[in-house]
PDB file of C-alpha atoms in Angstrom:
ATOM      1  CA  THR A  16      29.484-114.289  47.005  1.00 88.00           C
ATOM      2  CA  THR A  17      30.796-114.906  43.715  1.00 88.00           C
ATOM      3  CA  ARG A  18      34.028-113.714  44.182  1.00 90.00           C
ATOM      4  CA  PRO A  19      37.377-115.676  44.627  1.00 91.00           C
ATOM      5  CA  GLU A  20      39.274-113.591  46.288  1.00 94.00           C
ATOM      6  CA  PRO A  21      38.317-114.389  50.707  1.00 89.00           C
ATOM      7  CA  GLY A  22      37.701-110.714  51.204  1.00 88.00           C
ATOM      8  CA  ILE A  23      35.453-109.794  49.226  1.00 92.00           C
ATOM      9  CA  ARG A  24      33.089-112.930  49.278  1.00 92.00           C
ATOM     10  CA  TRP A  25      33.233-113.853  52.849  1.00 93.00           C
ATOM     11  CA  TYR A  26      33.349-110.136  53.323  1.00 94.00           C
ATOM     12  CA  SER A  27      30.090-108.986  55.993  1.00 95.00           C
ATOM     13  CA  GLY A  28      30.341-105.165  56.813  1.00 95.00           C
ATOM     14  CA  ARG A  29      30.084-101.840  55.410  1.00 97.00           C
ATOM     15  CA  ALA A  30      31.007-100.675  51.499  1.00 95.00           C
ATOM     16  CA  THR A  31      30.160 -97.544  50.260  1.00 97.00           C
ATOM     17  CA  TYR A  32      29.073 -97.373  45.930  1.00 97.00           C
ATOM     18  CA  ARG A  33      29.761 -94.031  44.258  1.00 98.00           C
ATOM     19  CA  LYS A  34      28.857 -92.654  41.158  1.00 97.00           C
ATOM     20  CA  THR A  35      28.989 -89.271  39.265  1.00 97.00           C
ATOM     21  CA  PHE A  36      26.189 -88.256  37.314  1.00 96.00           C
ATOM     22  CA  GLU A  37      25.249 -85.433  35.158  1.00 94.00           C
ATOM     23  CA  VAL A  38      21.750 -83.406  35.396  1.00 92.00           C
ATOM     24  CA  SER A  39      20.626 -80.768  33.038  1.00 89.00           C
ATOM     25  CA  ALA A  40      19.344 -77.371  34.585  1.00 88.00           C
ATOM     26  CA  ALA A  41      16.198 -77.670  32.498  1.00 83.00           C
ATOM     27  CA  GLN A  42      15.569 -80.854  33.980  1.00 81.00           C
ATOM     28  CA  VAL A  43      16.017 -79.130  37.861  1.00 83.00           C
ATOM     29  CA  GLY A  44      15.160 -76.124  37.024  1.00 75.00           C
ATOM     30  CA  ARG A  45      11.452 -77.274  35.834  1.00 79.00           C
ATOM     31  CA  ALA A  46       8.621 -77.170  38.049  1.00 81.00           C
ATOM     32  CA  GLY A  47       7.202 -80.526  38.688  1.00 82.00           C
ATOM     33  CA  CYS A  48       9.854 -82.895  37.600  1.00 88.00           C
ATOM     34  CA  GLN A  49      10.667 -85.506  40.767  1.00 92.00           C
ATOM     35  CA  LEU A  50      13.957 -87.316  39.939  1.00 95.00           C
ATOM     36  CA  THR A  51      14.306 -90.852  42.019  1.00 96.00           C
ATOM     37  CA  LEU A  52      17.060 -92.646  41.935  1.00 98.00           C
ATOM     38  CA  ASP A  53      16.653 -96.486  42.430  1.00 98.00           C
ATOM     39  CA  LEU A  54      18.511 -99.371  43.284  1.00 98.00           C
ATOM     40  CA  GLY A  55      16.978-102.068  42.066  1.00 98.00           C
ATOM     41  CA  GLN A  56      17.696-105.051  44.622  1.00 97.00           C
ATOM     42  CA  VAL A  57      19.979-104.785  47.781  1.00 97.00           C
ATOM     43  CA  HIS A  58      21.251-106.337  50.008  1.00 96.00           C
ATOM     44  CA  ASP A  59      20.493-105.596  52.911  1.00 95.00           C
ATOM     45  CA  LEU A  60      20.903-102.490  54.277  1.00 97.00           C
ATOM     46  CA  ALA A  61      21.237 -98.926  52.252  1.00 98.00           C
ATOM     47  CA  THR A  62      22.101 -94.829  52.947  1.00 98.00           C
ATOM     48  CA  VAL A  63      22.106 -92.863  49.845  1.00 98.00           C
ATOM     49  CA  ARG A  64      24.067 -89.674  49.736  1.00 98.00           C
ATOM     50  CA  VAL A  65      23.647 -87.690  47.321  1.00 98.00           C
ATOM     51  CA  ASN A  66      26.016 -84.356  47.145  1.00 98.00           C
ATOM     52  CA  GLY A  67      27.326 -85.325  50.724  1.00 98.00           C
ATOM     53  CA  ARG A  68      23.455 -84.323  51.816  1.00 98.00           C
ATOM     54  CA  GLU A  69      22.278 -87.544  53.973  1.00 98.00           C
ATOM     55  CA  LEU A  70      18.877 -88.015  52.325  1.00 98.00           C
ATOM     56  CA  ALA A  71      17.827 -91.635  53.334  1.00 98.00           C
ATOM     57  CA  THR A  72      18.113 -95.243  54.959  1.00 98.00           C
ATOM     58  CA  LEU A  73      16.451 -98.087  53.520  1.00 98.00           C
ATOM     59  CA  TRP A  74      15.709-101.083  54.427  1.00 96.00           C
ATOM     60  CA  LEU A  75      12.824-103.020  52.608  1.00 96.00           C
ATOM     61  CA  ALA A  76      12.271-102.764  48.757  1.00 95.00           C
ATOM     62  CA  PRO A  77      11.052-100.452  47.466  1.00 96.00           C
ATOM     63  CA  TRP A  78      14.545 -99.164  47.241  1.00 98.00           C
ATOM     64  CA  GLN A  79      14.026 -95.807  45.982  1.00 98.00           C
ATOM     65  CA  VAL A  80      14.800 -92.476  47.119  1.00 98.00           C
ATOM     66  CA  ASP A  81      13.749 -88.988  45.675  1.00 97.00           C
ATOM     67  CA  ILE A  82      16.936 -87.105  45.158  1.00 97.00           C
ATOM     68  CA  THR A  83      15.195 -83.826  43.703  1.00 95.00           C
ATOM     69  CA  ASP A  84      15.778 -81.779  46.346  1.00 95.00           C
ATOM     70  CA  ALA A  85      19.233 -82.844  46.321  1.00 97.00           C
ATOM     71  CA  VAL A  86      20.731 -82.471  42.598  1.00 96.00           C
ATOM     72  CA  LYS A  87      22.015 -79.615  41.558  1.00 96.00           C
ATOM     73  CA  ALA A  88      23.063 -78.575  37.346  1.00 95.00           C
ATOM     74  CA  GLY A  89      25.650 -80.370  35.872  1.00 96.00           C
ATOM     75  CA  ARG A  90      27.663 -82.946  37.899  1.00 98.00           C
ATOM     76  CA  ASN A  91      26.123 -84.614  40.777  1.00 98.00           C
ATOM     77  CA  ILE A  92      27.827 -87.648  43.225  1.00 98.00           C
ATOM     78  CA  VAL A  93      26.019 -89.707  44.429  1.00 98.00           C
ATOM     79  CA  GLU A  94      27.094 -92.099  47.068  1.00 98.00           C
ATOM     80  CA  ILE A  95      25.543 -95.380  48.970  1.00 98.00           C
ATOM     81  CA  ASP A  96      26.488 -97.578  51.829  1.00 98.00           C
ATOM     82  CA  LEU A  97      25.169-101.163  52.358  1.00 97.00           C
ATOM     83  CA  VAL A  98      25.511-103.656  55.077  1.00 97.00           C
ATOM     84  CA  ASN A  99      24.981-107.039  54.768  1.00 96.00           C
ATOM     85  CA  THR A 100      24.589-109.487  57.247  1.00 94.00           C
ATOM     86  CA  TRP A 101      27.638-110.714  59.242  1.00 93.00           C
ATOM     87  CA  ASN A 102      26.189-114.805  57.908  1.00 95.00           C
ATOM     88  CA  ASN A 103      29.051-114.598  54.840  1.00 95.00           C
ATOM     89  CA  ARG A 104      32.363-113.632  56.910  1.00 95.00           C
ATOM     90  CA  LEU A 105      30.737-116.122  59.780  1.00 95.00           C
ATOM     91  CA  VAL A 106      31.002-118.349  56.667  1.00 95.00           C
ATOM     92  CA  GLY A 107      34.536-117.851  56.275  1.00 95.00           C
ATOM     93  CA  ASP A 108      36.185-118.110  59.781  1.00 95.00           C
ATOM     94  CA  ALA A 109      34.384-121.176  60.601  1.00 94.00           C
ATOM     95  CA  GLY A 110      36.643-122.528  57.270  1.00 92.00           C
ATOM     96  CA  LEU A 111      39.954-120.760  59.044  1.00 94.00           C
ATOM     97  CA  PRO A 112      42.128-122.212  62.215  1.00 95.00           C
ATOM     98  CA  ALA A 113      41.042-120.235  65.093  1.00 92.00           C
ATOM     99  CA  ASP A 114      43.687-117.913  65.505  1.00 95.00           C
ATOM    100  CA  GLN A 115      43.028-116.294  62.164  1.00 94.00           C
ATOM    101  CA  GLN A 116      39.107-116.020  62.846  1.00 93.00           C
ATOM    102  CA  ARG A 117      37.847-112.839  63.259  1.00 91.00           C
ATOM    103  CA  THR A 118      34.650-114.013  64.354  1.00 91.00           C
ATOM    104  CA  PHE A 119      33.154-116.134  66.953  1.00 85.00           C
ATOM    105  CA  LEU A 120      29.147-117.838  67.831  1.00 87.00           C
ATOM    106  CA  THR A 121      28.855-119.323  71.259  1.00 89.00           C
ATOM    107  CA  ALA A 122      26.494-121.658  69.152  1.00 88.00           C
ATOM    108  CA  LYS A 123      27.390-123.025  66.510  1.00 86.00           C
ATOM    109  CA  THR A 124      24.563-122.511  63.809  1.00 90.00           C
ATOM    110  CA  VAL A 125      27.458-121.414  61.071  1.00 91.00           C
ATOM    111  CA  GLY A 126      29.620-123.484  59.536  1.00 92.00           C
ATOM    112  CA  ARG A 127      32.578-123.821  56.358  1.00 92.00           C
ATOM    113  CA  ASP A 128      29.402-125.757  54.397  1.00 94.00           C
ATOM    114  CA  SER A 129      27.084-122.970  55.318  1.00 95.00           C
ATOM    115  CA  ALA A 130      25.358-121.132  52.552  1.00 95.00           C
ATOM    116  CA  LEU A 131      26.943-117.792  51.395  1.00 95.00           C
ATOM    117  CA  LEU A 132      23.804-114.884  51.139  1.00 95.00           C
ATOM    118  CA  PRO A 133      23.325-112.636  48.592  1.00 94.00           C
ATOM    119  CA  ALA A 134      25.004-109.201  49.621  1.00 94.00           C
ATOM    120  CA  GLY A 135      25.792-105.296  48.288  1.00 93.00           C
ATOM    121  CA  LEU A 136      23.875-103.046  45.654  1.00 95.00           C
ATOM    122  CA  LEU A 137      22.917-105.950  43.021  1.00 95.00           C
ATOM    123  CA  GLY A 138      21.099-103.017  41.030  1.00 96.00           C
ATOM    124  CA  PRO A 139      20.368-102.160  38.319  1.00 97.00           C
ATOM    125  CA  VAL A 140      20.295 -98.573  39.305  1.00 97.00           C
ATOM    126  CA  THR A 141      18.272 -96.391  37.772  1.00 97.00           C
ATOM    127  CA  LEU A 142      17.527 -92.897  37.647  1.00 95.00           C
ATOM    128  CA  ARG A 143      13.914 -92.051  36.765  1.00 93.00           C
ATOM    129  CA  ALA A 144      12.661 -88.198  35.541  1.00 90.00           C
ATOM    130  CA  SER A 145       8.833 -87.928  36.216  1.00 89.00           C
ATOM    131  CA  GLN A 146       7.673 -84.601  34.969  1.00 83.00           C
ATOM    132  CA  THR A 147       3.313 -83.712  36.963  1.00 78.00           C
ATOM    133  CA  VAL A 148       1.375 -82.537  34.071  1.00 74.00           C
ATOM    134  CA  ALA A 149      -1.732 -81.905  34.620  1.00 66.00           C
ATOM    135  CA  GLY A 150      -2.019 -84.034  37.628  1.00 59.00           C
ATOM    136  CA  ALA A 151      -0.675 -87.643  35.955  1.00 57.00           C
ATOM    137  CA  ALA A 152       2.712 -87.780  35.572  1.00 56.00           C
ATOM    138  CA  VAL A 153       5.075 -88.947  32.749  1.00 55.00           C
ATOM    139  CA  GLY A 154       8.463 -89.954  33.066  1.00 62.00           C
ATOM    140  CA  SER A 155      12.129 -91.178  31.757  1.00 60.00           C
ATOM    141  CA  ALA A 156      14.343 -93.502  33.087  1.00 59.00           C
ATOM    142  CA  HIS A 157      18.352 -93.838  32.596  1.00 60.00           C
ATOM    143  CA  ARG A 158      20.747 -96.123  33.830  1.00 57.00           C
TER     144      ARG A 158
END
């Protein structure tokens, strides 16, 4: 919402974030090791895939998912589809001539001066490895 480009500032819909990360063979094969992906702050809905495997659709905090079973030793790919509400597109359209608008409302509840809502993956995104040792979990986090 702070970007100057109208197509980004007023975007409503789905965006996909992709990132590669490495995991050691020692972490993947270790008994009791759990890998948790924490998305931090999200607006509004997130579907998480690791190495092409869909793991969860998250729609409220905590924005975390266990990715242990989808991770392999070496290079991994995480994809996060984020969907936000259409408020921001409605605000953007309210300031455009009618023939350029992409949306419409039967009742004008949003105007060109309405507030934009936070949207997207705001993070911070962290990968947390934890190890269960005699009933207690110990771990570390990496961004």
